[in-house]
Short mmCIF file of C-alpha atoms and ligand atoms in Angstrom, two decimals:
data_model
loop_
_atom_site.label_atom_id
_atom_site.label_comp_id
_atom_site.label_asym_id
_atom_site.label_seq_id
_atom_site.Cartn_x
_atom_site.Cartn_y
_atom_site.Cartn_z
CA UNK A 1 6.60 140.11 29.77
CA UNK A 2 3.60 138.38 30.65
CA UNK A 3 2.54 138.44 34.40
CA UNK A 4 2.06 134.94 35.93
CA UNK A 5 -0.13 133.85 38.64
CA UNK A 6 0.69 130.75 40.65
CA UNK A 7 -2.33 129.49 42.76
CA UNK A 8 -0.79 126.79 45.59
CA UNK A 9 2.80 127.44 46.74
CA UNK A 10 3.74 123.80 47.83
CA UNK A 11 6.09 121.36 46.74
CA UNK A 12 5.23 122.09 43.00
CA UNK A 13 3.94 125.65 43.04
CA UNK A 14 6.69 127.50 44.91
CA UNK A 15 9.51 125.69 43.02
CA UNK A 16 7.67 126.62 39.77
CA UNK A 17 6.80 130.18 40.86
CA UNK A 18 10.64 130.79 41.91
CA UNK A 19 11.81 129.22 38.63
CA UNK A 20 9.59 131.40 36.59
CA UNK A 21 10.68 134.54 38.41
CA UNK A 22 14.41 133.51 37.78
CA UNK A 23 13.45 133.49 34.25
CA UNK A 24 12.31 137.03 34.33
CA UNK A 25 8.67 136.57 34.48
CA UNK A 26 6.72 138.74 37.21
CA UNK A 27 4.99 136.18 39.48
CA UNK A 28 2.11 136.57 42.15
CA UNK A 29 2.08 133.34 44.30
CA UNK A 30 -1.24 132.56 46.10
CA UNK A 31 -1.79 130.42 49.10
CA UNK A 32 -4.69 129.97 51.36
CA UNK A 33 -2.21 129.61 54.26
CA UNK A 34 -1.21 132.98 55.87
CA UNK A 35 1.95 131.63 57.21
CA UNK A 36 3.10 130.19 54.13
CA UNK A 37 2.43 133.44 52.35
CA UNK A 38 4.49 135.51 54.84
CA UNK A 39 7.65 133.12 54.84
CA UNK A 40 7.75 133.55 51.38
CA UNK A 41 7.67 137.37 51.32
CA UNK A 42 10.31 137.27 53.75
CA UNK A 43 12.39 135.56 51.11
CA UNK A 44 12.32 132.23 53.24
CA UNK A 45 11.00 128.89 52.37
CA UNK A 46 8.55 126.34 54.25
CA UNK A 47 9.42 122.82 52.63
CA UNK A 48 12.98 121.19 52.03
CA UNK A 49 14.00 121.22 48.50
CA UNK A 50 17.75 121.16 47.32
CA UNK A 51 18.28 124.97 45.70
CA UNK A 52 14.78 126.00 46.25
CA UNK A 53 15.96 128.41 49.18
CA UNK A 54 18.40 130.43 47.30
CA UNK A 55 16.16 130.91 44.29
CA UNK A 56 13.07 131.95 46.12
CA UNK A 57 15.21 134.25 48.28
CA UNK A 58 16.64 136.02 45.00
CA UNK A 59 13.30 136.13 43.47
CA UNK A 60 11.51 137.97 46.28
CA UNK A 61 14.50 140.44 46.91
CA UNK A 62 14.39 141.16 43.04
CA UNK A 63 10.69 142.10 43.21
CA UNK A 64 9.95 139.48 40.78
CA UNK A 65 8.16 137.05 43.21
CA UNK A 66 5.38 138.19 45.62
CA UNK A 67 3.01 136.16 47.45
CA UNK A 68 -0.44 137.02 48.74
CA UNK A 69 -3.53 135.05 50.14
CA UNK A 70 -5.45 136.94 47.49
CA UNK A 71 -5.41 135.60 43.65
CA UNK A 72 -4.27 138.81 41.49
CA UNK A 73 -5.27 139.58 37.97
CA UNK A 74 -2.66 137.91 35.78
CA UNK A 75 -2.14 136.71 32.00
CA UNK A 76 -1.61 133.58 33.18
CA UNK A 77 -2.55 131.44 36.27
CA UNK A 78 -0.93 128.00 37.15
CA UNK A 79 -2.97 125.96 39.57
CA UNK A 80 -0.85 123.58 41.56
CA UNK A 81 -2.70 122.70 44.42
CA UNK A 82 -2.95 118.95 45.94
CA UNK A 83 -5.29 116.79 44.59
CA UNK A 84 -5.45 113.68 47.27
CA UNK A 85 -7.95 110.70 47.34
CA UNK A 86 -10.88 110.76 49.90
CA UNK A 87 -11.57 107.93 52.45
CA UNK A 88 -13.42 105.94 50.02
CA UNK A 89 -10.44 106.51 47.14
CA UNK A 90 -12.67 108.84 45.07
CA UNK A 91 -10.63 111.77 43.81
CA UNK A 92 -10.31 114.68 46.04
CA UNK A 93 -10.92 117.63 44.02
CA UNK A 94 -11.97 120.28 46.50
CA UNK A 95 -8.55 122.25 46.25
CA UNK A 96 -9.21 122.52 42.53
CA UNK A 97 -12.56 123.54 42.72
CA UNK A 98 -11.71 126.48 45.26
CA UNK A 99 -8.71 127.48 43.12
CA UNK A 100 -10.95 127.76 40.09
CA UNK A 101 -13.45 129.54 42.15
CA UNK A 102 -10.49 132.05 43.26
CA UNK A 103 -9.42 132.62 39.60
CA UNK A 104 -12.81 133.05 38.25
CA UNK A 105 -13.38 136.40 39.27
CA UNK A 106 -10.09 137.89 38.38
CA UNK A 107 -9.91 136.46 34.76
CA UNK A 108 -9.89 138.65 31.73
CA UNK A 109 -10.43 138.30 28.19
CA UNK A 110 -7.56 136.55 26.86
CA UNK A 111 -6.00 134.82 29.93
CA UNK A 112 -4.74 131.42 30.14
CA UNK A 113 -5.45 128.91 32.86
CA UNK A 114 -3.06 126.12 32.98
CA UNK A 115 -3.66 123.26 35.61
CA UNK A 116 -0.63 121.04 36.76
CA UNK A 117 -2.26 119.48 39.48
CA UNK A 118 -2.53 115.73 38.79
CA UNK A 119 -6.47 115.45 38.15
CA UNK A 120 -8.84 112.62 36.73
CA UNK A 121 -9.58 112.25 32.96
CA UNK A 122 -12.03 115.34 31.66
CA UNK A 123 -11.42 117.10 34.86
CA UNK A 124 -10.31 120.36 32.96
CA UNK A 125 -13.38 120.05 30.42
CA UNK A 126 -16.21 118.71 32.89
CA UNK A 127 -15.41 120.93 36.23
CA UNK A 128 -12.62 123.72 35.60
CA UNK A 129 -13.80 125.38 32.73
CA UNK A 130 -17.51 125.45 33.88
CA UNK A 131 -16.40 126.89 37.50
CA UNK A 132 -14.26 129.32 35.40
CA UNK A 133 -17.15 130.24 33.00
CA UNK A 134 -19.66 130.96 35.96
CA UNK A 135 -17.28 132.89 38.19
CA UNK A 136 -15.88 135.18 35.50
CA UNK A 137 -19.07 135.61 33.04
CA UNK A 138 -16.45 134.86 30.25
CA UNK A 139 -17.31 131.93 27.87
CA UNK A 140 -14.77 129.24 27.16
CA UNK A 141 -16.62 127.77 24.17
CA UNK A 142 -16.29 130.99 22.57
CA UNK A 143 -12.38 130.87 23.65
CA UNK A 144 -12.89 134.10 25.58
CA UNK A 145 -10.47 132.35 27.95
CA UNK A 146 -8.30 129.47 27.40
CA UNK A 147 -7.65 126.34 29.33
CA UNK A 148 -4.70 123.64 29.41
CA UNK A 149 -3.32 121.00 31.36
CA UNK A 150 0.40 120.52 31.96
CA UNK A 151 1.04 117.77 34.38
CA UNK A 152 4.03 118.38 36.62
CA UNK A 153 6.54 115.58 36.50
CA UNK A 154 9.05 116.28 38.86
CA UNK A 155 10.73 114.06 41.14
CA UNK A 156 10.97 115.31 44.84
CA UNK A 157 14.75 115.79 46.07
CA UNK A 158 15.32 116.81 42.34
CA UNK A 159 12.48 119.22 41.71
CA UNK A 160 14.88 122.28 40.76
CA UNK A 161 17.09 120.11 38.27
CA UNK A 162 13.84 118.15 36.59
CA UNK A 163 11.28 121.40 36.29
CA UNK A 164 13.59 122.52 33.75
CA UNK A 165 15.24 119.36 32.06
CA UNK A 166 12.18 117.17 31.95
CA UNK A 167 9.98 116.75 28.66
CA UNK A 168 6.33 118.00 29.29
CA UNK A 169 3.27 117.18 28.11
CA UNK A 170 0.89 120.23 27.23
CA UNK A 171 -2.81 119.49 26.46
CA UNK A 172 -5.35 122.68 25.81
CA UNK A 173 -8.84 122.30 25.80
CA UNK A 174 -8.46 124.27 22.19
CA UNK A 175 -5.64 124.20 19.95
CA UNK A 176 -5.08 127.87 20.77
CA UNK A 177 -4.75 127.05 24.46
CA UNK A 178 -2.23 124.34 23.57
CA UNK A 179 -0.11 126.71 21.39
CA UNK A 180 -0.07 129.39 24.35
CA UNK A 181 0.62 126.98 27.15
CA UNK A 182 3.57 124.91 25.09
CA UNK A 183 5.10 128.66 24.40
CA UNK A 184 5.18 129.37 28.03
CA UNK A 185 6.62 126.11 28.72
CA UNK A 186 9.06 126.23 25.81
CA UNK A 187 10.58 129.58 27.32
CA UNK A 188 11.86 127.75 30.72
CA UNK A 189 11.98 124.26 30.00
CA UNK A 190 15.25 122.73 28.35
CA UNK A 191 13.16 119.14 27.56
CA UNK A 192 10.97 118.96 24.81
CA UNK A 193 7.47 120.21 25.07
CA UNK A 194 4.80 117.34 23.53
CA UNK A 195 1.46 118.91 22.73
CA UNK A 196 -1.97 117.02 22.73
CA UNK A 197 -5.65 117.55 23.98
CA UNK A 198 -6.31 118.28 27.79
CA UNK A 199 -8.03 114.87 28.55
CA UNK A 200 -5.32 112.95 26.97
CA UNK A 201 -2.41 114.95 28.90
CA UNK A 202 -4.77 113.86 32.41
CA UNK A 203 -4.53 110.39 31.25
CA UNK A 204 -1.06 110.46 30.33
CA UNK A 205 0.21 111.79 33.86
CA UNK A 206 -1.85 109.00 35.63
CA UNK A 207 -0.18 106.35 33.36
CA UNK A 208 3.09 107.35 34.35
CA UNK A 209 2.49 107.04 38.10
CA UNK A 210 0.61 103.80 37.52
CA UNK A 211 3.16 102.46 35.42
CA UNK A 212 5.70 102.92 38.66
CA UNK A 213 3.26 101.67 41.17
CA UNK A 214 2.41 98.44 39.25
CA UNK A 215 6.06 97.88 38.53
CA UNK A 216 6.78 98.36 42.30
CA UNK A 217 3.94 95.79 43.19
CA UNK A 218 5.45 93.17 40.90
CA UNK A 219 8.84 93.94 42.45
CA UNK A 220 7.19 93.43 45.97
CA UNK A 221 5.58 90.30 44.63
CA UNK A 222 8.71 88.95 43.39
CA UNK A 223 10.31 89.68 46.65
CA UNK A 224 7.92 87.97 48.53
CA UNK A 225 7.89 85.00 46.21
CA UNK A 226 11.88 84.67 46.23
CA UNK A 227 11.46 84.77 49.90
CA UNK A 228 9.42 81.85 50.02
CA UNK A 229 11.78 80.12 47.77
CA UNK A 230 14.50 80.80 50.32
CA UNK A 231 16.46 82.96 47.81
CA UNK A 232 17.22 86.58 47.64
CA UNK A 233 14.90 88.76 45.80
CA UNK A 234 16.77 91.70 45.62
CA UNK A 235 19.76 89.82 44.02
CA UNK A 236 17.60 87.87 41.73
CA UNK A 237 15.82 91.22 40.47
CA UNK A 238 19.27 92.65 40.01
CA UNK A 239 20.37 89.70 37.93
CA UNK A 240 17.04 89.69 35.81
CA UNK A 241 17.55 93.35 34.96
CA UNK A 242 20.38 92.66 33.18
CA UNK A 243 18.34 91.55 30.47
CA UNK A 244 18.23 94.37 27.73
CA UNK A 245 14.24 94.72 27.73
CA UNK A 246 13.86 94.17 31.72
CA UNK A 247 13.43 96.89 34.37
CA UNK A 248 11.60 95.49 37.35
CA UNK A 249 11.55 98.24 40.28
CA UNK A 250 12.97 97.69 43.69
CA UNK A 251 10.78 96.09 46.24
CA UNK A 252 10.89 98.35 49.31
CA UNK A 253 8.67 99.01 52.59
CA UNK A 254 5.56 100.16 50.43
CA UNK A 255 4.60 103.06 48.61
CA UNK A 256 4.44 106.37 50.08
CA UNK A 257 4.26 110.18 48.97
CA UNK A 258 1.16 112.15 47.50
CA UNK A 259 1.20 110.74 43.92
CA UNK A 260 2.04 107.28 43.58
CA UNK A 261 -0.20 105.54 46.09
CA UNK A 262 -3.04 108.11 45.01
CA UNK A 263 -2.88 108.59 41.33
CA UNK A 264 -3.71 105.00 40.21
CA UNK A 265 -6.95 105.30 41.93
CA UNK A 266 -7.99 108.17 39.91
CA UNK A 267 -7.84 105.73 36.89
CA UNK A 268 -9.75 102.99 38.77
CA UNK A 269 -12.47 105.66 39.58
CA UNK A 270 -12.82 106.45 35.77
CA UNK A 271 -13.02 102.77 35.00
CA UNK A 272 -13.79 100.69 37.79
CA UNK A 273 -14.47 97.58 35.38
CA UNK A 274 -11.61 97.71 33.54
CA UNK A 275 -8.81 98.92 35.84
CA UNK A 276 -8.30 95.22 37.41
CA UNK A 277 -4.51 95.20 37.68
CA UNK A 278 -4.34 98.68 38.83
CA UNK A 279 -6.26 97.98 41.98
CA UNK A 280 -4.35 94.74 42.68
CA UNK A 281 -1.46 96.82 42.34
CA UNK A 282 -2.44 99.08 45.06
CA UNK A 283 -3.79 96.53 47.35
CA UNK A 284 0.01 94.59 47.13
CA UNK A 285 1.71 98.01 47.91
CA UNK A 286 -0.73 98.90 50.57
CA UNK A 287 -0.23 95.73 52.32
CA UNK A 288 3.60 96.08 52.25
CA UNK A 289 4.10 97.83 55.56
CA UNK A 290 2.03 95.24 57.39
CA UNK A 291 4.72 92.38 55.80
CA UNK A 292 7.60 94.53 56.94
CA UNK A 293 6.13 95.18 60.45
CA UNK A 294 5.72 91.67 60.82
CA UNK A 295 9.68 90.88 60.21
CA UNK A 296 10.49 93.56 62.47
CA UNK A 297 8.57 92.40 65.34
CA UNK A 298 10.12 88.58 64.52
CA UNK A 299 13.49 90.16 64.52
CA UNK A 300 13.28 91.89 67.92
CA UNK A 301 11.80 88.73 69.80
CA UNK A 302 13.82 87.35 72.33
CA UNK A 303 16.22 90.43 72.28
CA UNK A 304 16.33 92.53 75.69
CA UNK A 305 17.33 95.73 74.30
CA UNK A 306 15.71 98.65 72.88
CA UNK A 307 14.86 99.20 69.01
CA UNK A 308 15.47 101.80 66.89
CA UNK A 309 13.85 102.67 63.47
CA UNK A 310 15.48 105.09 61.51
CA UNK A 311 13.64 107.30 58.95
CA UNK A 312 9.94 108.25 58.74
CA UNK A 313 9.72 110.39 55.48
CA UNK A 314 8.19 108.71 52.42
CA UNK A 315 11.55 108.37 50.84
CA UNK A 316 15.16 108.96 51.14
CA UNK A 317 16.51 112.63 51.94
CA UNK A 318 13.20 114.47 51.66
CA UNK A 319 11.26 116.17 54.53
CA UNK A 320 7.75 114.84 53.12
CA UNK A 321 6.06 112.52 55.62
CA UNK A 322 2.70 112.32 53.64
CA UNK A 323 1.19 108.96 52.87
CA UNK A 324 4.85 107.47 54.57
CA UNK A 325 4.89 103.66 54.76
CA UNK A 326 7.45 104.20 57.51
CA UNK A 327 4.81 105.84 59.77
CA UNK A 328 2.47 103.01 59.57
CA UNK A 329 5.46 100.57 60.45
CA UNK A 330 6.61 102.53 63.29
CA UNK A 331 2.91 102.26 64.56
CA UNK A 332 2.40 98.89 63.67
CA UNK A 333 5.53 97.86 65.41
CA UNK A 334 4.97 99.63 68.59
CA UNK A 335 1.83 98.52 69.05
CA UNK A 336 2.90 94.81 68.87
CA UNK A 337 6.53 94.75 70.94
CA UNK A 338 6.51 95.47 74.78
CA UNK A 339 9.72 97.71 74.64
CA UNK A 340 10.25 101.25 73.93
CA UNK A 341 10.77 102.04 70.24
CA UNK A 342 13.10 105.15 69.33
CA UNK A 343 12.80 106.70 66.04
CA UNK A 344 15.07 108.86 64.33
CA UNK A 345 13.80 111.35 61.49
CA UNK A 346 16.48 114.22 61.16
CA UNK A 347 13.84 116.43 58.95
CA UNK A 348 11.27 116.68 61.89
CA UNK A 349 11.20 117.97 65.51
CA UNK A 350 8.38 116.12 66.57
CA UNK A 351 6.45 112.83 65.77
CA UNK A 352 3.66 113.15 63.16
CA UNK A 353 -0.04 113.25 64.34
CA UNK A 354 -0.36 109.60 63.36
CA UNK A 355 2.19 108.29 65.89
CA UNK A 356 2.43 111.51 68.25
CA UNK A 357 1.54 110.33 71.90
CA UNK A 358 2.13 106.20 71.44
CA UNK A 359 3.22 105.53 74.71
CA UNK A 360 6.02 103.40 73.16
CA UNK A 361 7.41 105.75 70.65
CA UNK A 362 10.07 108.41 71.28
CA UNK A 363 11.62 110.76 68.86
CA UNK A 364 15.47 111.05 69.23
CA UNK A 365 18.39 112.12 67.34
CA UNK A 366 20.89 109.62 65.53
CA UNK A 367 23.70 109.59 68.39
CA UNK A 368 21.04 109.06 71.30
CA UNK A 369 19.42 106.02 69.26
CA UNK A 370 23.04 104.54 68.62
CA UNK A 371 23.61 104.85 72.26
CA UNK A 372 20.61 103.64 73.50
CA UNK A 373 19.88 100.62 71.34
CA UNK A 374 21.17 97.55 70.12
CA UNK A 375 19.18 97.03 67.18
CA UNK A 376 18.68 99.59 64.34
CA UNK A 377 16.15 98.97 61.26
CA UNK A 378 16.87 101.48 58.73
CA UNK A 379 13.07 102.35 57.32
CA UNK A 380 14.24 104.98 55.17
CA UNK A 381 17.97 105.38 53.63
CA UNK A 382 18.75 108.85 54.12
CA UNK A 383 22.04 110.02 53.54
CA UNK A 384 22.67 110.54 57.22
CA UNK A 385 22.19 107.04 58.01
CA UNK A 386 24.89 105.89 55.25
CA UNK A 387 27.93 105.60 57.64
CA UNK A 388 25.91 103.56 60.18
CA UNK A 389 24.75 101.41 57.20
CA UNK A 390 28.22 100.75 56.05
CA UNK A 391 29.97 100.38 59.03
CA UNK A 392 27.92 99.65 62.07
CA UNK A 393 29.26 99.66 65.76
CA UNK A 394 31.03 96.34 66.76
CA UNK A 395 28.26 95.67 69.20
CA UNK A 396 25.29 96.99 67.14
CA UNK A 397 23.13 95.27 64.52
CA UNK A 398 21.88 97.64 61.63
CA UNK A 399 19.50 96.08 59.20
CA UNK A 400 17.77 97.74 56.19
CA UNK A 401 14.03 96.89 56.28
CA UNK A 402 13.48 96.05 52.71
CA UNK A 403 16.34 93.42 52.94
CA UNK A 404 14.38 91.61 55.55
CA UNK A 405 13.15 89.38 53.19
N1 SAJ B 1 9.58 103.19 45.65
C1 SAJ B 1 9.78 101.76 45.68
N2 SAJ B 1 10.39 100.89 44.84
C2 SAJ B 1 10.91 101.75 43.61
C3 SAJ B 1 10.70 102.97 43.71
C4 SAJ B 1 9.88 103.96 44.73
O1 SAJ B 1 9.25 101.08 46.76
O2 SAJ B 1 11.60 101.27 42.91
C5 SAJ B 1 8.65 103.60 46.40
C6 SAJ B 1 9.68 105.06 47.08
O3 SAJ B 1 10.34 104.63 48.55
C7 SAJ B 1 8.55 105.90 47.68
C8 SAJ B 1 7.48 105.63 46.54
O4 SAJ B 1 7.89 104.72 46.00
O5 SAJ B 1 7.91 105.48 48.77
C9 SAJ B 1 7.11 106.71 45.61
O6 SAJ B 1 8.38 107.33 45.52
P1 SAJ B 1 9.16 107.65 43.78
O7 SAJ B 1 10.47 107.95 43.75
O8 SAJ B 1 8.69 106.46 42.63
O9 SAJ B 1 7.89 108.96 43.47
P2 SAJ B 1 7.57 110.14 43.81
O10 SAJ B 1 6.06 110.07 44.77
O11 SAJ B 1 8.49 110.86 44.54
O12 SAJ B 1 7.56 111.12 42.44
C10 SAJ B 1 6.68 110.50 41.31
C11 SAJ B 1 7.37 110.53 40.36
N3 SAJ B 1 6.90 109.83 39.15
C12 SAJ B 1 7.34 108.86 38.53
O13 SAJ B 1 8.43 108.57 38.54
C13 SAJ B 1 6.51 108.12 37.29
C14 SAJ B 1 7.69 112.08 39.52
O14 SAJ B 1 7.95 112.22 38.57
C15 SAJ B 1 6.11 112.55 39.80
O15 SAJ B 1 6.16 113.87 39.34
C16 SAJ B 1 5.66 112.60 41.29
O16 SAJ B 1 5.38 111.30 41.32
C17 SAJ B 1 4.43 113.46 41.10
O17 SAJ B 1 3.95 114.53 41.64
O18 SAJ B 1 3.27 112.66 40.39
#
């Protein structure tokens, strides 16, 4: 059985490494963070994802998964590092560059490198292949090593299921790279494997997340229009979606996470003149937290009691706070109300840096918030808030932020 190196042991890399180990592969995980490596080697995990803990514990116990801060020689290297956007919305490819520089020196003739990170079109051909060539001394064009892109497609909160169940798109920089990468995914994925070239696979992934962003922007705009008309936008969208060819997404408090608010910018960067609708959708969704914060501030005006905001994660039932609109809303609201604002986020034990130290914000647990506040705005519908939302105590007001329109 071939050995597999997974570079980057975060939300994608660790579940992938553990899944491959559970399928019998010998997996070397690599991460620059020594504490992450130590945690994994103890058979523990540093992120919350249903089903991941047990799989990692078993993979480490069986000796099929080992983590290290040094990339080891392996037959296949899977790169799963973050690709954020820079301040100016250009693609942040530093981690991909570093990963390629770390893999190159241990690359051997015939090895396969697969990039799973979401990357702008042509990144495999124009950036990764040249770095691997210069750091390994092997020739990409002569086929001395193989390179492919297989974008991750899993939904946080359902990663362990979707890693196996979802269809995959695999694109190599050569037909042989495509064939070998497709064979790897075919060995553990139950969904179908579709093959193409690397640059098409890169574009496909960006299209997927951009479709969702543009659709959510449309839903947010529809909700705002309905609000102006004095009708319930969520109800109108629900009814429109009863048409067999209509599927408008849900209006929300903004679009968070490290994928959907980021990936459309890669397309805008690749084609700034052409990608008009995509950048407009980004602006609409980025403005959404301000609109929601305005409503919350209005709601609290004239009310003497304190306010509680429930949820800070970027969506329900995940612990991931990256690019979370709820954090931005908490900040905007706390700046504008003249009272303490209690924050409940069961997945963290301290406020994130963006709002830590704000004089009017305090992290409390749900019971404390219920006891201390008379007005509760749910920003993120975590399961733990379900009972409060369905049957609020008689003297308390509980509203969902996305229904304030
Ligand atoms: N949201 C809305 N309205 C909706 C759906 C989502 O406002 O109708 C908001 C959510 O509250 C959240 C944000 O959008 O703040 C993103 O959430 P999400 O559940 O749509 O997506 P992610 O970021 O968790 O995962 C996406 C997925 N992509 C698609 O569904 C096309 C996932 O399959 C990708 O693997 C992931 O991005 C990624 O890593 O690229």
